[in-house]
Amino acid sequence: MEPDANPLTDPKPKPGRGRLWIAALSYLLFFALLAYVVYQKRSAFAALGWDNAGSFLLVVLLALATTVLRGALNQVSFSLEHRISLLVGTRLAVVNTLGNYLPLSGGLIAKGVLLARHYGIGYGFYAGVSLYTFLLSISANGLLGMIGALLTGQPVWLSGALALVMLSGIFTLVPIPAGLRRQLRGLGGKLEYARTHFAGLLPPLSGVVLVLFLTAGLRLQCAFAVLQVEVAFLACLLINSATIFARLASFVPGAIGVREFLVATMAHLAGLDFQMTILVVGLDRLGEVIVNFALGGLLVGRNPFGAEPTQESGVARSDRS
């Protein structure tokens, strides 16, 4: 049996100059756009008061809740290989978020290294369960977005498009036909591996993912409230459904600018102001950054994952037969 790739021993990809330039350019463009939008909407900021500060505090608290829920997602995801506590799962979520603000999706690499080093979880298992969770996340976003679109009177084509997004999670439920698997090549094999190995995780993972995205929708609603814009919760679920596609833009650190653009575009389709939504998503991101940097200082210190790794834990568990 072929052993899984071990992030500790296999060569680690290094960001080339192209990726570093993309990272620098994305940050520059994002802050330039944000400055322009703030200037255009300066009257909205002039009217802010202490009530708005309370709404932003709710954004920060809900960002904390979503981080803990992502920790629970980690806890459930890796339960087949190793039982980890909610605290460790939350640490992994923080490492992933902070690392993703670096080029080359540094969060995914750092998380894989920590799991291999401290728990002997092979990179193959890590990649498979990550793919499975990603498919469930896309499906959950499509489901909640479709419900939001239907109940807020959006165009039929938008509800239909979100229904197709929801159906992308079908690969977690039914076998992939052999012909389609050949067309998908390597990806087809990975999808089939994920479906067969992680079927037992489907109910708990689905539950955590749905609660996570419901909380994220509420957080977005509170971010709108900071700027005194009333948006219904169902509309926020619809708008927030666009965020999942920002994860595909791994070449942009933290999907900075990409998430804002996608959410603002969805908000525009729902009849909201594009520029105002850019500001709202910026506030939402600010709450997320505050929480993750604070937790990073508190939770991610020297050897935060328990005892020093043993010789056995330095090797992926998949080396065992």
Short mmCIF file of C-alpha atoms in Angstrom, two decimals:
data_model
loop_
_atom_site.label_atom_id
_atom_site.label_comp_id
_atom_site.label_asym_id
_atom_site.label_seq_id
_atom_site.Cartn_x
_atom_site.Cartn_y
_atom_site.Cartn_z
CA MET A 1 0.00 0.00 0.00
CA GLU A 2 1.38 3.39 -1.00
CA PRO A 3 1.99 5.61 2.04
CA ASP A 4 0.35 9.01 2.16
CA ALA A 5 2.48 12.05 1.55
CA ASN A 6 4.01 13.30 4.79
CA PRO A 7 4.20 17.09 5.03
CA LEU A 8 7.14 16.72 7.41
CA THR A 9 9.41 14.81 5.06
CA ASP A 10 8.18 15.71 1.60
CA PRO A 11 9.55 18.86 -0.02
CA LYS A 12 7.43 21.86 0.89
CA PRO A 13 6.40 24.18 -1.92
CA LYS A 14 7.82 27.65 -1.64
CA PRO A 15 6.01 30.68 -2.94
CA GLY A 16 7.67 31.93 -6.09
CA ARG A 17 8.03 35.53 -7.09
CA GLY A 18 4.82 35.34 -9.09
CA ARG A 19 2.76 34.41 -6.03
CA LEU A 20 4.47 37.04 -3.91
CA TRP A 21 3.63 39.66 -6.53
CA ILE A 22 0.03 38.46 -6.65
CA ALA A 23 -0.15 38.69 -2.85
CA ALA A 24 1.29 42.21 -2.78
CA LEU A 25 -0.91 43.38 -5.65
CA SER A 26 -4.08 41.90 -4.13
CA TYR A 27 -3.46 43.67 -0.83
CA LEU A 28 -2.68 46.95 -2.60
CA LEU A 29 -5.81 46.78 -4.78
CA PHE A 30 -8.02 45.79 -1.86
CA PHE A 31 -6.95 48.65 0.40
CA ALA A 32 -7.10 51.11 -2.49
CA LEU A 33 -10.67 50.00 -3.27
CA LEU A 34 -11.61 50.10 0.40
CA ALA A 35 -10.23 53.63 0.77
CA TYR A 36 -12.19 54.75 -2.29
CA VAL A 37 -15.43 53.22 -1.01
CA VAL A 38 -14.92 54.71 2.47
CA TYR A 39 -14.47 58.11 0.87
CA GLN A 40 -17.59 57.68 -1.26
CA LYS A 41 -19.63 56.58 1.79
CA ARG A 42 -18.06 58.98 4.30
CA SER A 43 -21.47 60.35 5.25
CA ALA A 44 -22.45 56.89 6.55
CA PHE A 45 -19.44 56.88 8.86
CA ALA A 46 -20.15 60.41 10.08
CA ALA A 47 -23.51 59.24 11.43
CA LEU A 48 -22.08 56.34 13.47
CA GLY A 49 -22.55 56.33 17.26
CA TRP A 50 -22.28 54.05 20.30
CA ASP A 51 -25.23 51.94 19.12
CA ASN A 52 -23.17 51.04 16.07
CA ALA A 53 -20.26 50.06 18.32
CA GLY A 54 -22.60 47.59 20.02
CA SER A 55 -23.45 46.05 16.65
CA PHE A 56 -19.75 45.69 15.85
CA LEU A 57 -19.19 43.99 19.22
CA LEU A 58 -21.83 41.46 18.14
CA VAL A 59 -19.89 40.96 14.89
CA VAL A 60 -16.75 40.18 16.92
CA LEU A 61 -18.61 37.79 19.25
CA LEU A 62 -20.18 35.98 16.31
CA ALA A 63 -16.75 35.80 14.65
CA LEU A 64 -15.58 34.07 17.83
CA ALA A 65 -18.55 31.70 17.57
CA THR A 66 -17.78 30.84 13.93
CA THR A 67 -14.13 30.19 14.81
CA VAL A 68 -15.16 27.77 17.57
CA LEU A 69 -17.61 26.10 15.17
CA ARG A 70 -14.78 25.65 12.68
CA GLY A 71 -12.87 24.08 15.55
CA ALA A 72 -15.79 21.69 16.05
CA LEU A 73 -15.65 20.95 12.32
CA ASN A 74 -11.98 19.98 12.71
CA GLN A 75 -12.83 17.87 15.75
CA VAL A 76 -15.45 15.88 13.84
CA SER A 77 -13.43 15.70 10.60
CA PHE A 78 -10.40 13.98 12.12
CA SER A 79 -12.29 11.78 14.60
CA LEU A 80 -11.81 8.68 12.43
CA GLU A 81 -8.03 8.97 12.78
CA HIS A 82 -7.51 10.69 16.13
CA ARG A 83 -9.75 12.16 18.81
CA ILE A 84 -8.87 15.82 19.32
CA SER A 85 -10.43 18.25 21.75
CA LEU A 86 -12.51 21.26 20.76
CA LEU A 87 -9.67 23.48 21.99
CA VAL A 88 -7.16 21.81 19.67
CA GLY A 89 -9.67 21.95 16.81
CA THR A 90 -10.07 25.69 17.41
CA ARG A 91 -6.29 26.14 17.45
CA LEU A 92 -6.10 24.40 14.09
CA ALA A 93 -8.85 26.68 12.74
CA VAL A 94 -6.91 29.77 13.88
CA VAL A 95 -3.65 28.46 12.36
CA ASN A 96 -5.47 27.80 9.09
CA THR A 97 -7.06 31.27 8.97
CA LEU A 98 -3.91 33.20 9.84
CA GLY A 99 -1.76 31.08 7.54
CA ASN A 100 -4.10 31.70 4.62
CA TYR A 101 -3.16 35.37 4.68
CA LEU A 102 0.24 34.22 3.42
CA PRO A 103 0.99 33.22 -0.19
CA LEU A 104 0.50 29.59 -1.30
CA SER A 105 -2.40 28.88 1.12
CA GLY A 106 0.01 28.65 4.04
CA GLY A 107 -2.82 27.76 6.41
CA LEU A 108 -3.50 24.43 4.69
CA ILE A 109 0.19 23.53 4.76
CA ALA A 110 0.65 24.53 8.41
CA LYS A 111 -2.44 22.61 9.45
CA GLY A 112 -1.26 19.49 7.61
CA VAL A 113 2.17 19.70 9.23
CA LEU A 114 0.69 20.06 12.73
CA LEU A 115 -1.68 17.13 12.23
CA ALA A 116 1.12 14.88 10.93
CA ARG A 117 3.62 15.97 13.58
CA HIS A 118 1.42 15.71 16.66
CA TYR A 119 -1.17 13.09 15.71
CA GLY A 120 0.35 11.04 12.89
CA ILE A 121 -2.54 11.93 10.57
CA GLY A 122 -1.38 11.26 7.01
CA TYR A 123 -1.62 13.94 4.38
CA GLY A 124 -3.75 11.67 2.18
CA PHE A 125 -6.40 11.37 4.89
CA TYR A 126 -6.17 15.12 5.57
CA ALA A 127 -6.61 15.98 1.88
CA GLY A 128 -9.51 13.54 1.52
CA VAL A 129 -11.50 14.77 4.51
CA SER A 130 -10.80 18.38 3.52
CA LEU A 131 -12.25 17.71 0.05
CA TYR A 132 -15.27 15.97 1.59
CA THR A 133 -15.90 18.90 3.98
CA PHE A 134 -15.48 21.39 1.14
CA LEU A 135 -18.15 19.62 -0.94
CA LEU A 136 -20.51 19.61 2.04
CA SER A 137 -19.81 23.31 2.58
CA ILE A 138 -20.61 24.16 -1.04
CA SER A 139 -23.82 22.13 -0.81
CA ALA A 140 -24.87 23.79 2.47
CA ASN A 141 -24.20 27.25 1.05
CA GLY A 142 -26.26 26.41 -2.01
CA LEU A 143 -29.12 25.10 0.16
CA LEU A 144 -29.24 28.13 2.47
CA GLY A 145 -28.78 30.53 -0.43
CA MET A 146 -31.59 28.85 -2.38
CA ILE A 147 -33.92 29.09 0.63
CA GLY A 148 -33.01 32.76 1.04
CA ALA A 149 -33.60 33.43 -2.66
CA LEU A 150 -36.97 31.67 -2.74
CA LEU A 151 -38.30 33.34 0.41
CA THR A 152 -37.14 36.85 -0.50
CA GLY A 153 -38.63 36.83 -4.00
CA GLN A 154 -35.41 36.72 -6.03
CA PRO A 155 -35.39 35.81 -9.75
CA VAL A 156 -36.01 32.16 -10.56
CA TRP A 157 -32.66 31.81 -12.36
CA LEU A 158 -30.81 32.73 -9.16
CA SER A 159 -32.68 30.11 -7.14
CA GLY A 160 -31.99 27.57 -9.90
CA ALA A 161 -28.29 28.38 -9.97
CA LEU A 162 -28.06 27.95 -6.20
CA ALA A 163 -29.96 24.65 -6.47
CA LEU A 164 -27.25 23.42 -8.86
CA VAL A 165 -24.62 24.54 -6.35
CA MET A 166 -26.45 22.57 -3.66
CA LEU A 167 -26.42 19.46 -5.87
CA SER A 168 -22.61 19.59 -6.06
CA GLY A 169 -22.66 17.80 -2.71
CA ILE A 170 -24.22 14.76 -4.39
CA PHE A 171 -20.70 13.36 -4.81
CA THR A 172 -20.70 12.80 -1.03
CA LEU A 173 -23.77 10.55 -1.31
CA VAL A 174 -23.74 8.51 -4.53
CA PRO A 175 -21.00 6.66 -6.44
CA ILE A 176 -19.45 8.44 -9.39
CA PRO A 177 -20.13 6.58 -12.67
CA ALA A 178 -16.99 4.98 -14.10
CA GLY A 179 -17.19 7.05 -17.30
CA LEU A 180 -17.39 10.32 -15.41
CA ARG A 181 -14.61 9.21 -13.08
CA ARG A 182 -12.34 8.65 -16.08
CA GLN A 183 -13.23 12.11 -17.41
CA LEU A 184 -12.38 13.66 -14.05
CA ARG A 185 -9.12 11.70 -13.94
CA GLY A 186 -7.34 12.10 -10.61
CA LEU A 187 -10.12 14.19 -9.10
CA GLY A 188 -12.66 11.42 -9.75
CA GLY A 189 -10.61 8.96 -7.70
CA LYS A 190 -10.23 11.46 -4.87
CA LEU A 191 -13.98 12.12 -4.81
CA GLU A 192 -14.78 8.41 -4.70
CA TYR A 193 -12.18 7.86 -1.96
CA ALA A 194 -13.73 10.67 0.10
CA ARG A 195 -17.27 9.32 -0.37
CA THR A 196 -16.42 5.78 0.69
CA HIS A 197 -14.11 6.62 3.59
CA PHE A 198 -16.01 9.47 5.26
CA ALA A 199 -19.67 8.44 4.85
CA GLY A 200 -19.94 7.91 8.61
CA LEU A 201 -19.08 11.56 9.18
CA LEU A 202 -21.88 12.86 6.96
CA PRO A 203 -24.55 13.53 9.66
CA PRO A 204 -22.32 15.30 12.25
CA LEU A 205 -20.37 17.22 9.60
CA SER A 206 -23.59 18.36 7.90
CA GLY A 207 -24.99 19.57 11.23
CA VAL A 208 -21.90 21.58 12.14
CA VAL A 209 -21.61 23.05 8.63
CA LEU A 210 -25.25 24.21 8.63
CA VAL A 211 -24.94 25.83 12.08
CA LEU A 212 -21.67 27.44 10.99
CA PHE A 213 -23.22 29.09 7.93
CA LEU A 214 -26.36 30.14 9.82
CA THR A 215 -24.08 31.88 12.33
CA ALA A 216 -22.09 33.47 9.51
CA GLY A 217 -25.33 34.82 8.02
CA LEU A 218 -26.28 36.35 11.38
CA ARG A 219 -22.80 37.87 11.62
CA LEU A 220 -23.25 39.49 8.22
CA GLN A 221 -26.61 40.88 9.30
CA CYS A 222 -24.95 42.47 12.35
CA ALA A 223 -22.24 43.92 10.09
CA PHE A 224 -24.96 45.57 8.00
CA ALA A 225 -26.47 46.93 11.24
CA VAL A 226 -23.15 48.64 12.07
CA LEU A 227 -23.74 50.92 9.07
CA GLN A 228 -27.45 51.24 9.91
CA VAL A 229 -28.56 49.13 6.94
CA GLU A 230 -31.48 46.82 7.72
CA VAL A 231 -31.24 43.53 5.85
CA ALA A 232 -33.40 40.50 6.56
CA PHE A 233 -31.69 37.39 7.89
CA LEU A 234 -32.85 35.30 4.91
CA ALA A 235 -31.34 37.86 2.55
CA CYS A 236 -28.07 37.62 4.50
CA LEU A 237 -28.08 33.84 4.03
CA LEU A 238 -28.48 34.40 0.30
CA ILE A 239 -25.71 37.03 0.18
CA ASN A 240 -23.36 35.01 2.36
CA SER A 241 -23.73 31.94 0.11
CA ALA A 242 -21.24 33.54 -2.29
CA THR A 243 -18.40 33.32 0.26
CA ILE A 244 -17.75 29.61 -0.33
CA PHE A 245 -16.43 30.32 -3.84
CA ALA A 246 -13.78 32.65 -2.41
CA ARG A 247 -12.04 29.50 -1.16
CA LEU A 248 -11.30 28.60 -4.77
CA ALA A 249 -9.12 31.73 -5.06
CA SER A 250 -6.24 30.17 -3.11
CA PHE A 251 -3.75 32.21 -5.15
CA VAL A 252 -4.98 35.35 -3.34
CA PRO A 253 -3.94 35.45 0.35
CA GLY A 254 -7.01 35.17 2.54
CA ALA A 255 -9.12 35.62 -0.62
CA ILE A 256 -8.80 39.29 0.28
CA GLY A 257 -10.83 41.37 -2.12
CA VAL A 258 -12.28 38.25 -3.75
CA ARG A 259 -14.70 37.55 -0.91
CA GLU A 260 -15.74 41.19 -0.78
CA PHE A 261 -16.36 41.29 -4.54
CA LEU A 262 -18.35 38.03 -4.61
CA VAL A 263 -20.56 38.97 -1.65
CA ALA A 264 -21.11 42.51 -2.95
CA THR A 265 -22.07 41.10 -6.36
CA MET A 266 -24.60 38.74 -4.76
CA ALA A 267 -25.93 41.65 -2.68
CA HIS A 268 -26.25 43.75 -5.82
CA LEU A 269 -28.26 40.96 -7.47
CA ALA A 270 -30.49 40.99 -4.38
CA GLY A 271 -31.06 44.73 -4.78
CA LEU A 272 -28.55 46.13 -2.26
CA ASP A 273 -25.91 48.80 -2.78
CA PHE A 274 -22.64 47.33 -4.11
CA GLN A 275 -20.29 49.83 -2.47
CA MET A 276 -22.04 49.70 0.89
CA THR A 277 -21.78 45.90 0.88
CA ILE A 278 -18.03 46.17 0.22
CA LEU A 279 -17.78 48.17 3.47
CA VAL A 280 -20.01 45.71 5.32
CA VAL A 281 -17.93 42.70 4.28
CA GLY A 282 -14.81 44.66 5.23
CA LEU A 283 -16.24 45.14 8.74
CA ASP A 284 -17.14 41.46 8.85
CA ARG A 285 -13.55 40.56 7.90
CA LEU A 286 -12.20 42.98 10.50
CA GLY A 287 -14.15 41.18 13.22
CA GLU A 288 -12.75 37.86 11.99
CA VAL A 289 -9.17 39.17 11.95
CA ILE A 290 -9.47 40.62 15.47
CA VAL A 291 -10.70 37.29 16.85
CA ASN A 292 -8.12 35.16 15.07
CA PHE A 293 -5.17 37.38 15.97
CA ALA A 294 -6.34 37.49 19.60
CA LEU A 295 -6.80 33.71 19.71
CA GLY A 296 -3.52 33.26 17.87
CA GLY A 297 -1.74 35.07 20.70
CA LEU A 298 -3.61 33.17 23.40
CA LEU A 299 -3.82 29.66 21.98
CA VAL A 300 -1.06 29.21 19.43
CA GLY A 301 2.12 29.43 21.42
CA ARG A 302 5.14 27.20 21.80
CA ASN A 303 4.11 23.54 21.50
CA PRO A 304 0.37 24.30 21.83
CA PHE A 305 -0.79 20.84 20.75
CA GLY A 306 0.35 18.80 23.70
CA ALA A 307 3.45 16.75 24.30
CA GLU A 308 6.43 16.72 21.99
CA PRO A 309 5.80 14.37 19.07
CA THR A 310 7.13 10.87 19.41
CA GLN A 311 9.11 9.10 16.72
CA GLU A 312 5.90 7.30 15.73
CA SER A 313 3.84 10.46 15.45
CA GLY A 314 6.36 11.99 13.10
CA VAL A 315 5.36 9.45 10.49
CA ALA A 316 1.97 9.44 8.83
CA ARG A 317 -0.41 6.88 10.26
CA SER A 318 -0.95 5.54 6.77
CA ASP A 319 2.48 3.88 6.94
CA ARG A 320 0.83 1.29 9.14
CA SER A 321 -0.68 -1.64 7.36
#
